[in-house]
XYZ file of C-alpha atoms in Angstrom:
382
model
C 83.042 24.012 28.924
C 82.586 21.434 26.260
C 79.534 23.358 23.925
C 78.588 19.724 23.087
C 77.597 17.844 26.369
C 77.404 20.752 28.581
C 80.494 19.267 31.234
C 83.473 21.157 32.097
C 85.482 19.000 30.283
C 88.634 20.686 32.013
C 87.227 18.916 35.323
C 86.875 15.620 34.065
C 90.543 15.996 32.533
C 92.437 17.276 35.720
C 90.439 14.365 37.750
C 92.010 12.154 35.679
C 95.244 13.449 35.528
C 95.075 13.098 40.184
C 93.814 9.245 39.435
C 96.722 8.469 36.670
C 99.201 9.639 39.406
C 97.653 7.350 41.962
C 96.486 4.464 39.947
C 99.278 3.908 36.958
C 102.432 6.422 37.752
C 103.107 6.359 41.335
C 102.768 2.371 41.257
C 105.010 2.026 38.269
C 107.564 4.431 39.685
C 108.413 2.559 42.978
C 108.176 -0.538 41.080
C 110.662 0.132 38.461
C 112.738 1.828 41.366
C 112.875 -1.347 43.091
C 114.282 -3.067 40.443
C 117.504 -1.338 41.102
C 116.946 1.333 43.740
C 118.351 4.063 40.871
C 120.225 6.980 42.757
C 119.158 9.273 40.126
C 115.311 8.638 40.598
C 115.881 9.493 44.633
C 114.376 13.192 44.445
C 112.067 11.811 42.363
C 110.890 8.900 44.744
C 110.834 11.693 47.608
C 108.269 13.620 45.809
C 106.262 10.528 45.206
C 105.952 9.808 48.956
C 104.288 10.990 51.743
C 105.720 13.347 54.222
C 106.488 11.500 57.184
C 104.753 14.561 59.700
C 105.550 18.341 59.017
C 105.871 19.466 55.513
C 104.727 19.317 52.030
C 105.271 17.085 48.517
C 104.035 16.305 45.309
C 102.096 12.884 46.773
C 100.479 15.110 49.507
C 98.431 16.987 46.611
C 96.848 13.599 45.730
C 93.655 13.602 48.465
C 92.883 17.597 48.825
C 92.877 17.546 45.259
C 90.284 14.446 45.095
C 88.672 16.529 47.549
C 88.939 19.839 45.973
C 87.499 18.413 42.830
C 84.307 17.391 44.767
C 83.767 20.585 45.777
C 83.829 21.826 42.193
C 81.079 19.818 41.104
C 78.855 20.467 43.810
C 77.660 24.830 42.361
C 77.144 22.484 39.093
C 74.927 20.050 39.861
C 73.191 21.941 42.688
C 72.948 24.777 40.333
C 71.312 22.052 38.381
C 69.203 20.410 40.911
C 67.975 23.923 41.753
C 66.684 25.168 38.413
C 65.141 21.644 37.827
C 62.891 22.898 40.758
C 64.079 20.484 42.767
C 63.150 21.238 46.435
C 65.855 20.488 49.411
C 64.142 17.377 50.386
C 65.090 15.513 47.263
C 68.575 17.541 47.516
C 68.899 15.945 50.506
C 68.032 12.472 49.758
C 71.071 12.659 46.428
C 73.306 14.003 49.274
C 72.636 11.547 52.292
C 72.770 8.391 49.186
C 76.049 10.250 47.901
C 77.301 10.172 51.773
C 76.183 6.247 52.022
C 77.573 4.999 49.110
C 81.599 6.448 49.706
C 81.153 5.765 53.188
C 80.667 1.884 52.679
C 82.973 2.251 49.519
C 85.633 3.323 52.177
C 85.293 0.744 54.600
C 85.322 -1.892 51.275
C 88.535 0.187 50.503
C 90.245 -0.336 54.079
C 90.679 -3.805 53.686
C 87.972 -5.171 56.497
C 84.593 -4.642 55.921
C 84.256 -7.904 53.784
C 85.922 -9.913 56.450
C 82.766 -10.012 58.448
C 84.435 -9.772 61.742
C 83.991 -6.891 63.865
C 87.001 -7.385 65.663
C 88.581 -5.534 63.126
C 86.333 -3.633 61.509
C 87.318 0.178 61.565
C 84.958 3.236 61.041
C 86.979 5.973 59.676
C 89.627 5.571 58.175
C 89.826 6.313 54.401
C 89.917 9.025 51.220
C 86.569 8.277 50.582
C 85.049 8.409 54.092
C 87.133 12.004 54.348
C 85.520 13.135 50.663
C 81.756 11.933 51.591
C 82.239 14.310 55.200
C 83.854 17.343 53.493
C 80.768 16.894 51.179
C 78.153 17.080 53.510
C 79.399 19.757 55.228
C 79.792 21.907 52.161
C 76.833 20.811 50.634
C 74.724 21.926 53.523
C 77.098 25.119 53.243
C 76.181 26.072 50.478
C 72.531 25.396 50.187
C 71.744 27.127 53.163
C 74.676 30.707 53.119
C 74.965 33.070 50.361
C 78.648 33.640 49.186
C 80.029 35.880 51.133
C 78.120 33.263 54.095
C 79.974 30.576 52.769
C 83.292 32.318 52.933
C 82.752 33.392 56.256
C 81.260 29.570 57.701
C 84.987 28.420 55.918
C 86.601 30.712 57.099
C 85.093 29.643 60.479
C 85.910 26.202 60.020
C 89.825 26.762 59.909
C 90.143 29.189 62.826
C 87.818 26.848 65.066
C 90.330 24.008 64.318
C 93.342 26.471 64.827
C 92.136 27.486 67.525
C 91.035 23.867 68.890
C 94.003 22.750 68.280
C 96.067 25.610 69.550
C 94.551 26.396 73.439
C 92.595 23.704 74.269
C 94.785 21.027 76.254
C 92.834 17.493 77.560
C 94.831 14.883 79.336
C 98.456 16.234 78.744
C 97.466 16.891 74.886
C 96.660 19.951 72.692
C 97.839 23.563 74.086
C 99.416 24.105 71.085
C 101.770 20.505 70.880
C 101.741 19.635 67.190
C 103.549 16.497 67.475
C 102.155 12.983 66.372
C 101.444 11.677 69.474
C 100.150 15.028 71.453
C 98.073 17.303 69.139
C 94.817 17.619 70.258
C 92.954 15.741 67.061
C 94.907 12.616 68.465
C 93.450 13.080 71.748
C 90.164 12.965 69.634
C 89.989 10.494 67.754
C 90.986 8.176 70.781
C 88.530 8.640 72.598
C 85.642 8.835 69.733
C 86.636 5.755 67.689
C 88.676 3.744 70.383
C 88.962 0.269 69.313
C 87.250 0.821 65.822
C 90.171 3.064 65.045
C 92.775 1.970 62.265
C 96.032 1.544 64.295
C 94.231 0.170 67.243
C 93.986 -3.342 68.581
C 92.796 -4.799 71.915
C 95.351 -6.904 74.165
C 94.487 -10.162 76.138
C 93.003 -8.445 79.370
C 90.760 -6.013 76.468
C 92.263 -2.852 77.083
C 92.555 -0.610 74.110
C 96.116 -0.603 72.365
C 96.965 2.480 69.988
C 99.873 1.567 67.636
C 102.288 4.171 67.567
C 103.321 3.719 63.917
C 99.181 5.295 63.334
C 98.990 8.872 63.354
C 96.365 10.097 61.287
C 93.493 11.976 62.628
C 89.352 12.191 61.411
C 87.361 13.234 63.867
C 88.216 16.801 64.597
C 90.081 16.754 61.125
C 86.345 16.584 59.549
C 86.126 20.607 59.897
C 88.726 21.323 57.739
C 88.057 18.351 54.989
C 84.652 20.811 55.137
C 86.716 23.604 54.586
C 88.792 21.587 51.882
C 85.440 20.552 49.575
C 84.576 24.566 50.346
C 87.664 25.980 48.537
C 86.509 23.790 45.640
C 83.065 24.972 45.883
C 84.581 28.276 45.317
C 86.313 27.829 42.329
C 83.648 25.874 41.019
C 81.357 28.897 41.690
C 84.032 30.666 39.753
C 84.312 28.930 37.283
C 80.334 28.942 36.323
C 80.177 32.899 36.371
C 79.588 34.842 33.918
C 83.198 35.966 34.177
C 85.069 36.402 31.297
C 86.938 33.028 30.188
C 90.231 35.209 30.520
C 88.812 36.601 34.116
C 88.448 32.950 34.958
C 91.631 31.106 35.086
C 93.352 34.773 36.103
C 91.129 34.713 39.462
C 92.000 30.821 39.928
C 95.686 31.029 39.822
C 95.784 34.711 41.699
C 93.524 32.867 44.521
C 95.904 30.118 44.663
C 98.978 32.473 44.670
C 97.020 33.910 48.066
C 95.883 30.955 49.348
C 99.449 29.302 49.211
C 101.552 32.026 50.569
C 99.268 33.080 53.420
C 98.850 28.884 54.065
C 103.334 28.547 54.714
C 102.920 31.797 56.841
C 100.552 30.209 58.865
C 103.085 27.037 59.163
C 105.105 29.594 61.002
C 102.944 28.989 63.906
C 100.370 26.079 62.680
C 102.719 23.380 60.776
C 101.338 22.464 57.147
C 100.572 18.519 58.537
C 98.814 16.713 56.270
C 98.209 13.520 58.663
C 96.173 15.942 61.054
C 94.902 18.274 58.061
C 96.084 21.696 59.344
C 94.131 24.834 58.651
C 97.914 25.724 57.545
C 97.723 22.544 55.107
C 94.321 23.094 54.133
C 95.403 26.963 52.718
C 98.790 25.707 51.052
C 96.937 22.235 48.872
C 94.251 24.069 48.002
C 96.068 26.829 46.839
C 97.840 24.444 44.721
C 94.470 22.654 43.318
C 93.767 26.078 42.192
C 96.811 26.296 40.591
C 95.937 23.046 38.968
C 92.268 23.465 38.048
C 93.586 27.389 36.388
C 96.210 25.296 34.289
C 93.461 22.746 32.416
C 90.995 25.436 32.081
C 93.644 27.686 31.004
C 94.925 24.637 27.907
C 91.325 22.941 27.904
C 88.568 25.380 28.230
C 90.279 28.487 27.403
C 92.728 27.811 24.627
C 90.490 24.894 23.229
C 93.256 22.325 23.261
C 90.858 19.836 23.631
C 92.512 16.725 21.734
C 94.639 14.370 23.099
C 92.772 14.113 26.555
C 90.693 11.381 26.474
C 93.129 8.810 27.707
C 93.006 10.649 30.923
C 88.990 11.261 30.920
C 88.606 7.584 30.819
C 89.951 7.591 34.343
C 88.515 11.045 35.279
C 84.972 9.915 34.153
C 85.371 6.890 36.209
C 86.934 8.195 39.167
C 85.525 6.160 41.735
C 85.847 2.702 40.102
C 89.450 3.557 39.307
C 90.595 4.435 43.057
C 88.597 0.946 44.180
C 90.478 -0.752 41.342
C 93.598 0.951 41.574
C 96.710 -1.249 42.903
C 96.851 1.553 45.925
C 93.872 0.119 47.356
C 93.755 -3.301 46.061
C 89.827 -4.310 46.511
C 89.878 -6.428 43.492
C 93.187 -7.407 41.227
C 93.349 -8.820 37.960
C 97.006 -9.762 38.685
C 96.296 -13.636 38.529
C 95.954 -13.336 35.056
C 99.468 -12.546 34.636
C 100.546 -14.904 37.506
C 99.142 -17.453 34.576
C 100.376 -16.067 31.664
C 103.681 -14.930 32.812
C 104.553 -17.054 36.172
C 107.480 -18.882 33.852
C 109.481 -15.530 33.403
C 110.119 -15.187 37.075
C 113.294 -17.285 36.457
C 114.819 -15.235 34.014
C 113.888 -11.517 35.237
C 114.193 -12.044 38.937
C 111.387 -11.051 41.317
C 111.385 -7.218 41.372
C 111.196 -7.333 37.272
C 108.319 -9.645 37.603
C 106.687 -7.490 39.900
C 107.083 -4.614 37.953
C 105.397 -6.649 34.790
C 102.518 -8.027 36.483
C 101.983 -4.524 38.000
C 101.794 -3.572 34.328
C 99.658 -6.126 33.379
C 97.326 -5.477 35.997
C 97.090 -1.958 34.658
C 96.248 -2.759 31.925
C 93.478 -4.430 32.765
C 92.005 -2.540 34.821
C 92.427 0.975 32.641
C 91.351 -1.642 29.522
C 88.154 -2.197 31.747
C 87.501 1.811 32.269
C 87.944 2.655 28.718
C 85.478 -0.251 27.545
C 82.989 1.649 30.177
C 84.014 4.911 28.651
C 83.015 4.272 25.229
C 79.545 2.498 26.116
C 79.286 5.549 28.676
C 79.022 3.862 31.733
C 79.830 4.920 34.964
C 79.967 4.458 38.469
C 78.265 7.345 40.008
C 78.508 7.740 43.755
């Protein structure tokens, strides 16, 4: 921990290093690919996509590890809350605002809340919606179990959706069928969110249309973004022990080294599915955040290698306003700015160049805008 300010300053660092890779390298990649579709940066680009159903890659780490991170804070500033003499009806009002506040942010995020038309207006269908749930459930975990409770209630939380998910069968889904369109978190979400479900539309006579190109799941996925936020929670709890600094990062990366091999073992029967959150999935990506959050506290915390970071905790410290900024979501862009400044280029760099300079320029902008906040210590605090 920084001695100075009293923040894990390893935190802020590796929640900045998740937001770079969504807000400023993933965007710049495929851009610059597109300006020549470069054979060489194919293995690359596959790493920096999403896996299309069963299976794991380097983009797939980007929302358990937002989530993961969440959970780290939470023995921190509960811890805090606690020995403030806070009592849990206060608790509860920071967690219900926390709840509010990403919940709206997520349906500002999805493209349709500022529409004003209900007609497509969707509930649940975003990072941040999936973060504020996995919050609240580990939040209440962890104010109301001991440790060894809270291991056992996350435990709990994976088997019930394994076991949901493996011998429960409703209207020819679930019993086990993992597939897109016939796992049993499908099944759920149809009936729960019907037409206020992303990927859903109604046709002339009103009936309910699901789009088959849709196939993420929220409902019954909600247990295991608890059980996400939980495995954060526990290396969070590690990592404000009393434990040894040494101890620390050992215990985070031999947790991880658990956590992923007994997560692909699982996939043997469970598949590691992201778009459904598998307990299998769950297991293997957190194991990795572990793997992660040991490697900055390892450089940051332990070693004390503690320059060069900030360009990073401009966008860790600012998390939330960087994913609403970020050209991955899109809620507000500063890209008409280079439109004016740059729109006469277009001629001479051809359309994918251009795209891939405005891109920049909106970057710019918008990290310009977080560091401004950074250095007069403002942020957005959900």
């Amino acid at each position: 921990m920084n001695p100075g300010s009293g923040r894990l300053e390893s935190l802020d660092v590796l929640r900045g290093f998740d937001l770079f890779c969504l807000t400023i390298l993933c965007p710049l990649l495929w851009a610059f690919y597109d300006t020549g579709h470069y054979s060489w940066l194919q293995p690359v680009m596959q790493q920096f996509s999403h896996v299309q159903w069963a299976g794991f890659a380097l983009w797939d780490l980007v929302m358990p590890l937002f989530m993961f991170m969440a959970g780290v804070s939470v023995p921190f500033a509960f811890g805090k809350y606690l020995k403030a003499g806070e009592g849990y009806g206060k608790i509860y009002k920071r967690i219900f605002r926390r709840v509010i506040v990403l919940w709206i942010l997520g349906m500002v995020c999805q493209g349709n809340l500022f529409a004003l038309d209900i007609n497509v207006l969707k509930l649940f269908s975003n990072t941040l919606q999936a973060i504020a749930v996995g919050y609240l459930i580990s939040a209440v975990i962890y104010l109301h179990c001991r440790p060894k409770g809270q291991i056992f209630v996350s435990v709990g939380l994976l088997g019930i959706y394994w076991a949901l998910l493996t011998f429960v069968s409703v209207d020819g889904y679930g019993g086990g069928d993992y597939t897109a369109q016939g796992n049993l978190a499908e099944w759920v979400d149809r009936v729960v969110l019907g037409r206020w479900r992303d990927g859903a539309c109604l046709d002339e006579s009103g009936k309910v249309i699901f789009l088959q190109w849709y196939d993420y799941t929220w409902i019954l996925s909600s247990l295991n973004f608890g059980a996400t936020v939980m495995t954060g929670v526990f290396a969070g709890e590690i990592l404000r022990s009393r434990l040894d600094s040494s101890a620390k990062w050992r215990w985070l990366f031999g947790i991880g080294t658990a956590m992923v091999a007994i997560g692909w073992l699982w996939g043997l029967q469970m598949p590691v599915i992201k778009r459904i959150w598998t307990s299998s999935m769950v297991l293997v990506s957190s194991g990795y955040c572990f793997w992660l959050m040991g490697l900055f506290y390892y450089l940051i915390d332990y070693k004390g290698y503690r320059k060069g970071w900030t360009w990073l905790k401009v966008i860790g410290m600012n998390s939330i306003l960087a994913y609403v900024l970020s050209a991955e979501v899109g809620v507000i862009s500063f890209s008409c700015i280079g439109h004016s400044v740059f729109w006469g280029m277009r001629q001479y760099i051809g359309s994918d160049f251009y795209h891939l300079l405005i891109l920049t320029i909106n970057i710019g902008l918008v990290y310009s805008l977080l560091y401004v906040l950074y250095r007069h210590k403002i942020f957005l605090k959900a």
